[in-house]
């Protein structure tokens, strides 16, 4: 009676009291009446929810005490709710479940919350399936359309999500167990296939909900949750095995085209998806079911177990360390190793097993190292015959085990370190390594190398030469840089830094000396890397250690100096080859000089002079035509280039050593081939005379006369010019420091520069010669360079065009350097410049005219009229 709700309530109370007096048969006849009354109540307003809850709280216990079946009552209530408007369906079903569970518990019924929830959810899924199977027709009645509302699937999820985490897991287990295909071995119908797939889909979706994951984390009864998860896990394993067996019995065509094959494939995929979803919410004691799954004979399930374990180790490493037992861990490692070595598993499964072992080792090797000692031989077995898929994770596991086991591995190093080096050599020694080889080498340098250097630095010396050859080889390899292998060079550089910092000099320097020959043969890039390694160790190791092993370091530097003569080089390339080696050698020598005291470095420098020039003392420079050619021009060239770089870094510290090398510099600048020397020695006329343009043109075009001893070859010219260039640069840098050369050396240097500037073969090095001359002028000042000025003026009267032009340019540089102070030399220069104004060559006349005008501006006088 909707008009009089209070009367209806009193009537309901009377009926509830009469339930005790009526027999069960009479109560069963009254159920339709209650359903009719319930439908009317459910269509009412919000107050219906309260009324229904009060009614169910009274009626359900009474009906159970009278022996009515609870599941029948629940199913009837579900049908009643589905026939009502959708607004309060969830509330009505939730009320029914709560009161039914409570009444069943009080009455001692066998049904628990999960069974009742399963009863409701399975009925909702069946109704959902009926709706999906019915054709959409506008002719269906309103009640029929309402009874097959598609929202029932969502309603089932809402009801399940509202339950505790362990109840949800048990409900999922019951849904899988009650799926029609799981209990049938014969022919299947379309309805049973659809309903089974519906159950599995619901379970997969439910396990993946964030609400369930959150409830599992917050669950207070971990043991109950663990039990429910284990049972569901075991049922999923059985379901997966069944689907795998069924799929293996079907052909690929049947799986792709038949409805039965499609269904079994979808069920199989749903099983694996459920594993992954359940893996997220498993409590920390998950190792039991995963370990059992690793021992499964089905390789696909073993691979799944490895993936699950890998995911769990990534998320819950702290809980694992706290709860895992040694026996359980040892059993788990044995199962993983059996997968790694088994030929029945795919490389993907082996890869997953290796990654899983790596994660276990990272978390547990430090606290239980003895358990992992047997795993290293298994991993090394993979490296004996690696594939592109397994090599990288195997190297990763090896590096983790090396760090975890540490000095426990020292007795086994003669076995496993050579094997690791063989794996590295196979991938870095080829001239053109493939992308896979580059990836493996990168993994080696990223994992194994830092682990070995960090954990066993004092025990690596027997293997350092092989290791160094591989590291240095990276610089010469023709690697196609891609996004996947661009890190190889960076990783190799990082390994070099780690070697320099961690390995003692007494171990590393002898190994570096032993690979000098092979490094020289490999190429200049490898040698540069070797020098950088030496430089890094000099910088990173204690100074006392560097001082104690200075001879070995200097031996490596001497090899850098001798790199030019170790290779057959064409004369045209003499001045370009090995420049990176010389630059790196300069920086390394400077690093060594800072560490050593002056006495030790002086001895080393003297030995270098003897090596480069045959003697530490330069020969007399009295007569240029008596200069003997260098025994090894390449040595002199390397000496000047390397020492100049060190000189720029050390600056004033290098000043006394510059004075020792200056005589050799002068001799190198002064050295000329025989015809050039003879021309330079020609007496300079003291009288003014006009030169014809024809004579000059003939001199430029005329070939030089070859010397009888063959010293005027093209190769010899290239050598001496390149050495003069390097020596001039060395002198230019040295004059910028606090050097104090003798007067005799200064006069010899002036003579050498003038003779070289006036040499035809030295045209392309003229800028550096003029810069050196300018430095010499600055060093001596306006008073000190009087003799230099006079010598340049006298050289302008040479019969040789190149000598006159060079002298004119030298005077120009001298005046530009002195600026206002050049007025001191002006009276002496004007007559000589006046002669050049009448020279037969237009270039010389133009240059002399320009210089005269500059001097006019400087002095303020009209020098051109005076000269005329």
CSV table of C-alpha atoms in Angstrom, one decimal, residues 413-414 417-418 421 456-467 469 507 511 514:
chain,number,residue,atom,x,y,z
A,413,UNK,CA,89.9,-16.3,-12.9
A,414,UNK,CA,92.2,-18.4,-15.1
A,417,UNK,CA,88.5,-14.3,-17.6
A,418,UNK,CA,90.1,-15.7,-20.8
A,421,UNK,CA,88.2,-11.9,-23.3
A,456,UNK,CA,89.2,-7.5,-8.9
A,457,UNK,CA,91.7,-4.6,-9.8
A,458,UNK,CA,94.7,-6.3,-8.2
A,459,UNK,CA,94.3,-9.6,-9.9
A,460,UNK,CA,93.9,-8.4,-13.6
A,461,UNK,CA,97.5,-7.9,-14.5
A,462,UNK,CA,97.9,-11.3,-16.4
A,463,UNK,CA,95.0,-10.3,-18.6
A,464,UNK,CA,95.6,-6.6,-19.1
A,465,UNK,CA,97.6,-6.8,-22.4
A,466,UNK,CA,94.7,-8.7,-24.1
A,467,UNK,CA,92.2,-6.4,-22.5
A,469,UNK,CA,94.3,-4.4,-27.2
A,507,UNK,CA,100.4,-3.5,-13.3
A,511,UNK,CA,100.9,-4.0,-19.9
A,514,UNK,CA,103.9,-4.7,-24.0
